[in-house]
Short mmCIF file of C-alpha atoms in Angstrom, two decimals:
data_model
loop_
_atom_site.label_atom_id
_atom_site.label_comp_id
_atom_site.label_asym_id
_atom_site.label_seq_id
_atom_site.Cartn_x
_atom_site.Cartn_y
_atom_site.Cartn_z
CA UNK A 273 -74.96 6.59 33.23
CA UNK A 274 -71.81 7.29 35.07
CA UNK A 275 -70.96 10.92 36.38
CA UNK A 276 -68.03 11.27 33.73
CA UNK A 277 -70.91 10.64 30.86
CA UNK A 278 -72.90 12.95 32.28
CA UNK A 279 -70.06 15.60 32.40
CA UNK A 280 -68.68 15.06 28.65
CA UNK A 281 -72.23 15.29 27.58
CA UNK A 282 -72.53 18.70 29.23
CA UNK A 283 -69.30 19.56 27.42
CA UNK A 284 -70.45 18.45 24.22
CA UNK A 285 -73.53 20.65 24.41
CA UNK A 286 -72.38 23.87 26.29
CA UNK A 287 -69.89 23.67 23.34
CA UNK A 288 -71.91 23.17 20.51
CA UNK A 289 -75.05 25.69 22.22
CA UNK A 290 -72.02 28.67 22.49
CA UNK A 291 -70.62 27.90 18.89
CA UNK A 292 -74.61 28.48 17.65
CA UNK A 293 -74.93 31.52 19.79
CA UNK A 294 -71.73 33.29 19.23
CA UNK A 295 -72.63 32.67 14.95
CA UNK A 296 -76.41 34.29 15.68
CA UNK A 297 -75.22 37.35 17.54
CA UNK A 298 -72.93 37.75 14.42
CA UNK A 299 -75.18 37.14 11.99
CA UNK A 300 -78.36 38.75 13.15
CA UNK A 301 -76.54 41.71 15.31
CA UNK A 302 -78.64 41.21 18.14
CA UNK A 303 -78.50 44.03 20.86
CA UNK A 304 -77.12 41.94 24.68
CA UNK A 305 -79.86 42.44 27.17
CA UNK A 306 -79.19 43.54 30.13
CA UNK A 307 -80.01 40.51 32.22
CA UNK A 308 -77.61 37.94 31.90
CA UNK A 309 -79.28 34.97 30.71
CA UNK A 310 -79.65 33.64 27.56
CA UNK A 311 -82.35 31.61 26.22
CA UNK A 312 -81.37 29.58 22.95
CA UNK A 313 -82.74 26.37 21.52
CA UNK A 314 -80.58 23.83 20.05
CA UNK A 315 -80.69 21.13 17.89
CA UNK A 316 -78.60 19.26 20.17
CA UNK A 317 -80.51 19.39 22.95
CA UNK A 318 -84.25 18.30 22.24
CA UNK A 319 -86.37 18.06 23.67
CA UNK A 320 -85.15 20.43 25.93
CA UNK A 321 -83.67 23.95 26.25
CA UNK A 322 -80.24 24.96 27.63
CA UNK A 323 -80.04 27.73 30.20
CA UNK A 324 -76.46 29.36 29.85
CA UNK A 325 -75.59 31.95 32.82
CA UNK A 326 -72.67 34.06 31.93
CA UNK A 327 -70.62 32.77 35.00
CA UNK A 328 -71.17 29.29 34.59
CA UNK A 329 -72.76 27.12 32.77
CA UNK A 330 -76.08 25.28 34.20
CA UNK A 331 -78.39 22.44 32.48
CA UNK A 332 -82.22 22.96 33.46
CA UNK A 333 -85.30 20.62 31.40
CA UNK A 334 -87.87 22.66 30.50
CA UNK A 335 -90.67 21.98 28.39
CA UNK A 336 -90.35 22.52 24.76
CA UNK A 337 -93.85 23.25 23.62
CA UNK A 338 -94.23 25.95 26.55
CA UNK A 339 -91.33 28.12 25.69
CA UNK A 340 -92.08 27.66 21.62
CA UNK A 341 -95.61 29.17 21.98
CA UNK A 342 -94.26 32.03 23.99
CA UNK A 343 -91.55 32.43 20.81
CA UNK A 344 -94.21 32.44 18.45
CA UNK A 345 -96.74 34.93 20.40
CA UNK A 346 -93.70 37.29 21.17
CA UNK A 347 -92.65 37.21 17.24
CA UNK A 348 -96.04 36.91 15.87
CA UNK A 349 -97.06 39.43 13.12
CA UNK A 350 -100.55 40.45 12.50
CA UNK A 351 -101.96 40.42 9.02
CA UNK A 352 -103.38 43.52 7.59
CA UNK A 353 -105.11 41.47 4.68
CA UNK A 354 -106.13 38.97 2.59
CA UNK A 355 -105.88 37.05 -0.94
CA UNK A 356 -109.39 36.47 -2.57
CA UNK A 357 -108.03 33.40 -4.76
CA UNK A 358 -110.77 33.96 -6.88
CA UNK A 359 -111.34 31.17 -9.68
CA UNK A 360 -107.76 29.67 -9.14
CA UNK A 361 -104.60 31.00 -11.04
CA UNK A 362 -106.28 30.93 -14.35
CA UNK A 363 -104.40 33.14 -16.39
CA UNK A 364 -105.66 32.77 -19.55
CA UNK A 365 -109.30 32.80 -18.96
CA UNK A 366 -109.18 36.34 -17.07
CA UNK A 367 -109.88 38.13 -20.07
CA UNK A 368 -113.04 36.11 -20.98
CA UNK A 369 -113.82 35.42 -17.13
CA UNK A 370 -113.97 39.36 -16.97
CA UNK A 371 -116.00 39.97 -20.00
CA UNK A 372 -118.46 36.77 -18.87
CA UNK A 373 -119.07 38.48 -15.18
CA UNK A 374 -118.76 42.42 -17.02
CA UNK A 375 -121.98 41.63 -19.28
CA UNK A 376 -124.12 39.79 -16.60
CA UNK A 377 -122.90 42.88 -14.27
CA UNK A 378 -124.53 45.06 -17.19
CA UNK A 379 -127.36 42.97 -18.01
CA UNK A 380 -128.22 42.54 -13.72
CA UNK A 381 -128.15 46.30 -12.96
CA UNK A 382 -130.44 47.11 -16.80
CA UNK A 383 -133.04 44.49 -15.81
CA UNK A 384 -133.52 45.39 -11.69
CA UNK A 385 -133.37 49.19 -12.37
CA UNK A 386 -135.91 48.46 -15.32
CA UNK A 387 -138.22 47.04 -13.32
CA UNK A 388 -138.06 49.89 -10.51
CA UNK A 389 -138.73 52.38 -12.97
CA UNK A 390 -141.58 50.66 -14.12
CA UNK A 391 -142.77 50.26 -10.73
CA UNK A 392 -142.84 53.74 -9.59
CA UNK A 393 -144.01 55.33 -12.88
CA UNK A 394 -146.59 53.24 -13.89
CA UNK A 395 -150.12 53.24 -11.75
CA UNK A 396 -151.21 49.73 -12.85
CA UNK A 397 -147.73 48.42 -11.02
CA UNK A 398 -149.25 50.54 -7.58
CA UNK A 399 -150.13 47.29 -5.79
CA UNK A 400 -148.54 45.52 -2.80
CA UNK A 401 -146.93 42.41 -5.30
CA UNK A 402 -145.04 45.10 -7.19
CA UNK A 403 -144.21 47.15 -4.18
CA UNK A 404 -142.42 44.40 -3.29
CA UNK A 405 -140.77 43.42 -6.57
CA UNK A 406 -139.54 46.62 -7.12
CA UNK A 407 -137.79 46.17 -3.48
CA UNK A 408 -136.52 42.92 -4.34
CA UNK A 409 -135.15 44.44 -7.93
CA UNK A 410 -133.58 47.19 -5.60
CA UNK A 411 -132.19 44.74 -3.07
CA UNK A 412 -130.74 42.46 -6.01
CA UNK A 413 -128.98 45.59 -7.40
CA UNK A 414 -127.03 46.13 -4.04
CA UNK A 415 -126.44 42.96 -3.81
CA UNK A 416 -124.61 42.53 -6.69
CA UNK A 417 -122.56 45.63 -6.60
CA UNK A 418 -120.94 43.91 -3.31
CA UNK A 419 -119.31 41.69 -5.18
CA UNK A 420 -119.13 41.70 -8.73
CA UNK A 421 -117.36 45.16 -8.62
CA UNK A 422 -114.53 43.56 -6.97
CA UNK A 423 -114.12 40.82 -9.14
CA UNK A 424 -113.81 42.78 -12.35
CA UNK A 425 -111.27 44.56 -10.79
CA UNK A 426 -109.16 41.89 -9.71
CA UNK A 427 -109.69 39.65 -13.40
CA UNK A 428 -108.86 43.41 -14.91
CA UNK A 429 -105.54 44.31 -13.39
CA UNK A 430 -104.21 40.87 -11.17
CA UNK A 431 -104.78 42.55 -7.50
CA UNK A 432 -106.70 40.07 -5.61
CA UNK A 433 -105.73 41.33 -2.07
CA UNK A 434 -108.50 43.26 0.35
CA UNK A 435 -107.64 44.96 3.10
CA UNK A 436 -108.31 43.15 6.65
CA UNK A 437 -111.51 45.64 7.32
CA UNK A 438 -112.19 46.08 3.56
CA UNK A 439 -113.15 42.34 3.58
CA UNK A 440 -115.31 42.36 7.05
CA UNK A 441 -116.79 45.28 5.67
CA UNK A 442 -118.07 43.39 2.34
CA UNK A 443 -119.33 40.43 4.39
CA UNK A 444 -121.25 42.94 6.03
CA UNK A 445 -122.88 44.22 3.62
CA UNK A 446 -123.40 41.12 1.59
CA UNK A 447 -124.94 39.19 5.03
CA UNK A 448 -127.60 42.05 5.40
CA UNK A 449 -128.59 41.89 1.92
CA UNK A 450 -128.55 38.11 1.93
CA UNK A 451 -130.70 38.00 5.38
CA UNK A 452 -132.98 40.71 3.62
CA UNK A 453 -133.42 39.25 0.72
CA UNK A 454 -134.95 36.41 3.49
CA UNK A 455 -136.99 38.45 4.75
CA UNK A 456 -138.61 39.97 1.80
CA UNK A 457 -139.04 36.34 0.16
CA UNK A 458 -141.12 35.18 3.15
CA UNK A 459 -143.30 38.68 2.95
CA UNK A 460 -143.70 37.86 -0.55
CA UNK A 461 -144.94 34.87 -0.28
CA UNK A 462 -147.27 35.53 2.64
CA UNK A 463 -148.63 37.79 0.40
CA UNK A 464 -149.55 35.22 -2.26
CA UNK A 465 -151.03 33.36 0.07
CA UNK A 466 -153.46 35.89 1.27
CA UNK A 467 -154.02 36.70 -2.62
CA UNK A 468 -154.88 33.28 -3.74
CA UNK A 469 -155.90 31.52 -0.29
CA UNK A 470 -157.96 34.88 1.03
CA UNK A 471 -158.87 36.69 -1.59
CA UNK A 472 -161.37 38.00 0.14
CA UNK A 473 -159.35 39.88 2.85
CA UNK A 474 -156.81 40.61 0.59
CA UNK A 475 -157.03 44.27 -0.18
CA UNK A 476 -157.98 45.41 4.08
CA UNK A 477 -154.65 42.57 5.09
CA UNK A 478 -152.48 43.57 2.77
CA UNK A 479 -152.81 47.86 2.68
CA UNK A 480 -150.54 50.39 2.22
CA UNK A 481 -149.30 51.36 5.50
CA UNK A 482 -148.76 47.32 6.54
CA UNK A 483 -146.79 46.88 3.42
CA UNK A 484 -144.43 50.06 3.98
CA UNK A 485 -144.09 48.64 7.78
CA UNK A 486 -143.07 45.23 6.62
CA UNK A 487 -140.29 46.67 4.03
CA UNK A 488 -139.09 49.11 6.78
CA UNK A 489 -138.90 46.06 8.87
CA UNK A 490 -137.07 43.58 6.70
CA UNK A 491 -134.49 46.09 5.60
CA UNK A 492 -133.62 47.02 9.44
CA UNK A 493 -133.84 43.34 10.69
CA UNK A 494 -131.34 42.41 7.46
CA UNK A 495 -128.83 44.78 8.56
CA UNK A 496 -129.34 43.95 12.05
CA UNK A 497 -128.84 40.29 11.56
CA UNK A 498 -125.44 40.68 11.01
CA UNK A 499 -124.11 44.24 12.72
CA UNK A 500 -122.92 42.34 15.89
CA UNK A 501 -119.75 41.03 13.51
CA UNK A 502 -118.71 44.58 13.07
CA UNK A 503 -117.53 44.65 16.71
CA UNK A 504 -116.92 40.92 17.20
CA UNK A 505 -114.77 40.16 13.59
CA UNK A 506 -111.76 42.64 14.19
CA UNK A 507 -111.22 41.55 17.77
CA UNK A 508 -110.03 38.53 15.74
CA UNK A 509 -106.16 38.22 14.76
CA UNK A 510 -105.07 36.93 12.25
CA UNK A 511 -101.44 35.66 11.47
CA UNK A 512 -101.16 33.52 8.40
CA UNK A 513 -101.97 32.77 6.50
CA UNK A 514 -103.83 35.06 4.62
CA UNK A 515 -105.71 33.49 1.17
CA UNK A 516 -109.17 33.09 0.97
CA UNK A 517 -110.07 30.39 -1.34
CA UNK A 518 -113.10 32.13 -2.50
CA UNK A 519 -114.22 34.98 -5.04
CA UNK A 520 -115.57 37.12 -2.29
CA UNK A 521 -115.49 37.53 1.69
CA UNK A 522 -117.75 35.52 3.61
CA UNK A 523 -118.53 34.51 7.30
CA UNK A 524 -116.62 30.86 7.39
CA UNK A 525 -113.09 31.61 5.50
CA UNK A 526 -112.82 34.97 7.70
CA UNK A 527 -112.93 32.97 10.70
CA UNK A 528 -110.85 30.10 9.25
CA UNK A 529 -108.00 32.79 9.13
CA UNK A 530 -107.80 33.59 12.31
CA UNK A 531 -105.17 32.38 14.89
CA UNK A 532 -107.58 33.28 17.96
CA UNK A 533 -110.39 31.43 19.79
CA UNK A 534 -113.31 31.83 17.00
CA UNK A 535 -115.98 29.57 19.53
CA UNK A 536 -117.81 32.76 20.12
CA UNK A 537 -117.88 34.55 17.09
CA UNK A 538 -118.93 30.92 15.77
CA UNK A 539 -121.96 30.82 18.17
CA UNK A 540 -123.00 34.18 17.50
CA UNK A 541 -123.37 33.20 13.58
CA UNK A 542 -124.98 30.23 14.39
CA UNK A 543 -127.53 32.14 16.61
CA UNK A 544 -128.08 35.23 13.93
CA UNK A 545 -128.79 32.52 11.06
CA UNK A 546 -131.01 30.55 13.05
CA UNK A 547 -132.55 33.64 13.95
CA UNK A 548 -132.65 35.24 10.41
CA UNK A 549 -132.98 33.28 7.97
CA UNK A 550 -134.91 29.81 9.43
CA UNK A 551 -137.95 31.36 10.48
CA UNK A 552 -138.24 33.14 7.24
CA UNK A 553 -137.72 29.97 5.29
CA UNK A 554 -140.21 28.34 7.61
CA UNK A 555 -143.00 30.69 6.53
CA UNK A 556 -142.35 30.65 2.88
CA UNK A 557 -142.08 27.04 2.82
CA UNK A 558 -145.67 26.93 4.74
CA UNK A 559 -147.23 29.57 2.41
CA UNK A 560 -146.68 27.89 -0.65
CA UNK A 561 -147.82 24.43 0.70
CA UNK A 562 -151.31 26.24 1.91
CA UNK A 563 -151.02 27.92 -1.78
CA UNK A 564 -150.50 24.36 -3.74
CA UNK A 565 -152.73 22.47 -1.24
CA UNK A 566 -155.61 25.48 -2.01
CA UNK A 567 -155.15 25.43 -6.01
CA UNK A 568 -154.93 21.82 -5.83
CA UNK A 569 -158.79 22.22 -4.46
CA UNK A 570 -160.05 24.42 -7.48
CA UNK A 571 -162.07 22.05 -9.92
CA UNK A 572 -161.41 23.56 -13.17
CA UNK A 573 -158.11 23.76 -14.71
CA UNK A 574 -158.14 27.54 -16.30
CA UNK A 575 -158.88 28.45 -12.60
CA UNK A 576 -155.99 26.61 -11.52
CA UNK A 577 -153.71 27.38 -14.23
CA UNK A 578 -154.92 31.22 -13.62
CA UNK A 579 -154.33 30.95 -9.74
CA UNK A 580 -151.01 29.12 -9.66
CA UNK A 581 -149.69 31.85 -12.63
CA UNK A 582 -149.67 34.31 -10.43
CA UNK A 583 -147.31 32.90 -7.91
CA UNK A 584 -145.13 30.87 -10.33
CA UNK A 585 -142.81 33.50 -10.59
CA UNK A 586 -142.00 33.92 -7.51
CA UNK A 587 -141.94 30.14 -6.79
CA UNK A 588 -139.56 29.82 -9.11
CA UNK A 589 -137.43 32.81 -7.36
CA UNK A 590 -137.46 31.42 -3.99
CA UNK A 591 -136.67 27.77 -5.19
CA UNK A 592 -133.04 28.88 -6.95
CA UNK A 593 -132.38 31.41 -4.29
CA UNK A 594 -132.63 28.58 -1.28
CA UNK A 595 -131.83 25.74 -3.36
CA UNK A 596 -128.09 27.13 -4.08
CA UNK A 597 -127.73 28.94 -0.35
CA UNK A 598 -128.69 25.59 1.44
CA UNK A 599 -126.54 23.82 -1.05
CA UNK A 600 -123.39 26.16 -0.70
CA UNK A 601 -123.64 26.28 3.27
CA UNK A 602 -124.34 22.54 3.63
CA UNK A 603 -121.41 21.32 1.55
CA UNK A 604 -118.70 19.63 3.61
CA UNK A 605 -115.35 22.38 3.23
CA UNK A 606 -113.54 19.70 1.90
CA UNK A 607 -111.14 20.35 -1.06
CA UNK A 608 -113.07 18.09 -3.03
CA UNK A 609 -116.11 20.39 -3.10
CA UNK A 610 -114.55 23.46 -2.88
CA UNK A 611 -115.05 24.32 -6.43
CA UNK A 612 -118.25 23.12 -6.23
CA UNK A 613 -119.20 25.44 -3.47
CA UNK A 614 -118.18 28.27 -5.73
CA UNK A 615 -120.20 27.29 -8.45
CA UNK A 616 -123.18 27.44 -6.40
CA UNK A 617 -121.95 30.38 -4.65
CA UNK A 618 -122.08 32.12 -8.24
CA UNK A 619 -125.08 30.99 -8.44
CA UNK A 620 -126.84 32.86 -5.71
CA UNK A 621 -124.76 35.28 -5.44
CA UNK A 622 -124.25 36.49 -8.92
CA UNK A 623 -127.33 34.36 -10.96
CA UNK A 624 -129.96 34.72 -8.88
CA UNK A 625 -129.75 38.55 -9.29
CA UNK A 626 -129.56 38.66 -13.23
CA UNK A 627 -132.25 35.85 -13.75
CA UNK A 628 -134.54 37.71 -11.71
CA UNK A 629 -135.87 40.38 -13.73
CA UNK A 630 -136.31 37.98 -16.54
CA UNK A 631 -138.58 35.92 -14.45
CA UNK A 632 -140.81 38.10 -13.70
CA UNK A 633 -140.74 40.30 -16.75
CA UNK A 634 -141.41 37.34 -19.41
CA UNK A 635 -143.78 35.35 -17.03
CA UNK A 636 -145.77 38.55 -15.60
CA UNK A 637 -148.19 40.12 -18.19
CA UNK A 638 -148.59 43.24 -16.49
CA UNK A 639 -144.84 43.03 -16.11
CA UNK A 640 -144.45 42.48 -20.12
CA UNK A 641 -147.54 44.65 -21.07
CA UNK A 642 -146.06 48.00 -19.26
CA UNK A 643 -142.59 47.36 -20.72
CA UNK A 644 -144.45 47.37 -24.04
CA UNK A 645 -145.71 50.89 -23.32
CA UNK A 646 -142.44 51.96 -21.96
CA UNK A 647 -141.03 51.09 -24.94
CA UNK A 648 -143.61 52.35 -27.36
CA UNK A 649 -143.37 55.68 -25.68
CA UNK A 650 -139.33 55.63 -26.07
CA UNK A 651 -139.44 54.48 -29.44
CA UNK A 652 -141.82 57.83 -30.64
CA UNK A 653 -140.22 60.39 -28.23
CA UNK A 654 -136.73 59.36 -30.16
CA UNK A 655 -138.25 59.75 -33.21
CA UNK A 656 -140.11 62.75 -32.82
CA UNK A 657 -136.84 64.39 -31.20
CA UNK A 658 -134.51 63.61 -33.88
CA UNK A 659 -136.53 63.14 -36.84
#
């Protein structure tokens, strides 16, 4: 290209780049800096950017992608929080989507506090198996206060947003009761297993003071599990966008959000699951095959019936709590099986809870036989205070 190109082509471009600059001070009313260059990117000259000095007019290539990411991190604006999607823009099924989760909200919180009440009033319930039941009543209770609360509000009056901290703070508390709820599962089910496979040593194992140092335990290492993310999820920024594609806050679409380096936070909730919640699976999974394997052995079947009754419950318990939480975190993210992943997130996170207390109160005859007297004694101090 000939030195006369070269010039018209400069021309052409200083031209065009001062027409574009003069319009955008107009428009915009910039302030001049007091340095005398001007940075400005135009269409005519990509891939490359025009230096203009005030005295003259000089052409310099520099990358593109360099000075764009310096553009973006100089105009960047940090979000202060997000968009819980929910169940999709479903407009006309608020109303019955609200009175659906409203009722099992109701129906959750009757049935756990029930069976606390029965717990701690009644002496026949004094025994390490409903020690921990009534835990695991109180620990569903929380749990579903974390999030069902929120819901109803946002099917009730169309506000789905949460503030930045509002949301870490629910994940939180919903992670420790989740990693708890681990914990106390496993405990449970070592405790069957010393019931039904050592019988024997079953009341000097399994005393008082061992089980209040194993619920201490689980609820500290539950919240612990998770309280590093307090400090580690706000040093995250996040910039757009902002909509969570689920009904509540949870570990992976926080960190999706963020425009920052998440490989650490990642590891760290890698590390805290494997930490929390495998070995705890581990042990129940081990309990109940030394449980099955020992009823198996039992030669008539009334003993075995008898035997396995008295962990079916709980068998039953642990298999829809896992079953939906490995199926929910194992699902590929794909868009696919997105709504999928919310269906089973409902489950454990919203099912599990209500169809506890119904497990154990119509397949536990002490269960059943106190809430008979509970309700006998209602029924005649009603009558004999208003009749």
């Amino acid at each position: 290209m000939g030195n006369g190109a070269v010039k018209v082509i400069i021309c052409v471009c200083a031209g065009a780049l001062g027409r574009n600059l003069y319009r955008d001070i107009k428009q915009q009313k910039k302030k001049t800096t007091t340095t005398p260059l001007f940075w400005y990117h135009s269409p005519l000259t990509y891939p490359s950017f025009l230096a203009v000095h005030l005295s003259s007019v000089q052409l310099f290539l520099i990358p593109e992608m360099k000075l764009t990411t310096n553009i973006h991190e100089g105009n960047q604006t940090t979000i202060t929080e997000f968009i819980l999607l929910g169940f999709g823009d479903l407009s006309q099924l608020h109303i019955l989507l609200f009175l659906v989760f409203l009722v099992i909200y109701i129906v959750t919180m009757a049935g756990n506090i029930l069976i606390i009440v029965l717990v701690v009033t009644d002496q026949h319930l004094h025994t390490p198996m409903y020690f921990f039941l009534g835990n695991l009543s109180c620990l569903e209770t929380c749990c579903t206060s974390t999030i069902l609360p929120r819901v109803l509000a946002s099917l009730l009056t169309g506000d789905r947003s949460i503030s930045v901290m509002g949301c870490i703070t629910q994940f939180y508390f919903f992670g420790s009761l989740a990693g708890t709820e681990c914990l106390l599962l496993s405990v449970m089910s070592y405790d069957r297993y010393l019931a039904i496979c050592k019988p024997l040593h079953y009341a000097t194992r399994m005393n008082g003071r061992l089980c209040l140092q194993l619920v201490v335990g689980l609820w500290i290492g539950g919240f612990m599990s998770v309280f590093i993310f307090i400090f580690m999820l706000p040093q995250l920024t996040f910039c757009g966008p902002n909509e969570i594609d689920h009904f509540f806050c949870d570990f992976h679409p926080i960190t999706k959000l963020s425009c920052t380096d998440t490989h650490v936070v990642e590891v760290a909730g890698l590390i805290s699951c494997a930490m929390f919640t495998l070995p705890p699976f581990v042990l129940t999974v081990a309990s109940y095959v030394c449980i099955i394997s020992n009823i198996m052995r039992i030669p008539s079947t009334t003993g075995r019936q008898k035997a396995f009754s008295t962990c079916s419950s709980h068998l039953i318990v642990v298999t829809i709590y896992y079953g939906t939480l490995i199926l929910v975190y194992l699902l590929s993210d794909s868009d696919a099986l997105r709504d999928l992943n919310k269906v089973f997130s409902v489950f454990y996170g919203v099912l599990t809870p209500l169809v506890n207390p119904l497990i154990y109160s119509l397949r536990n005859k002490e269960v059943k036989k106190t809430l008979r007297k509970a309700l006998l004694r209602s029924f005649v101090f009603f009558r004999n205070s208003y009749f």
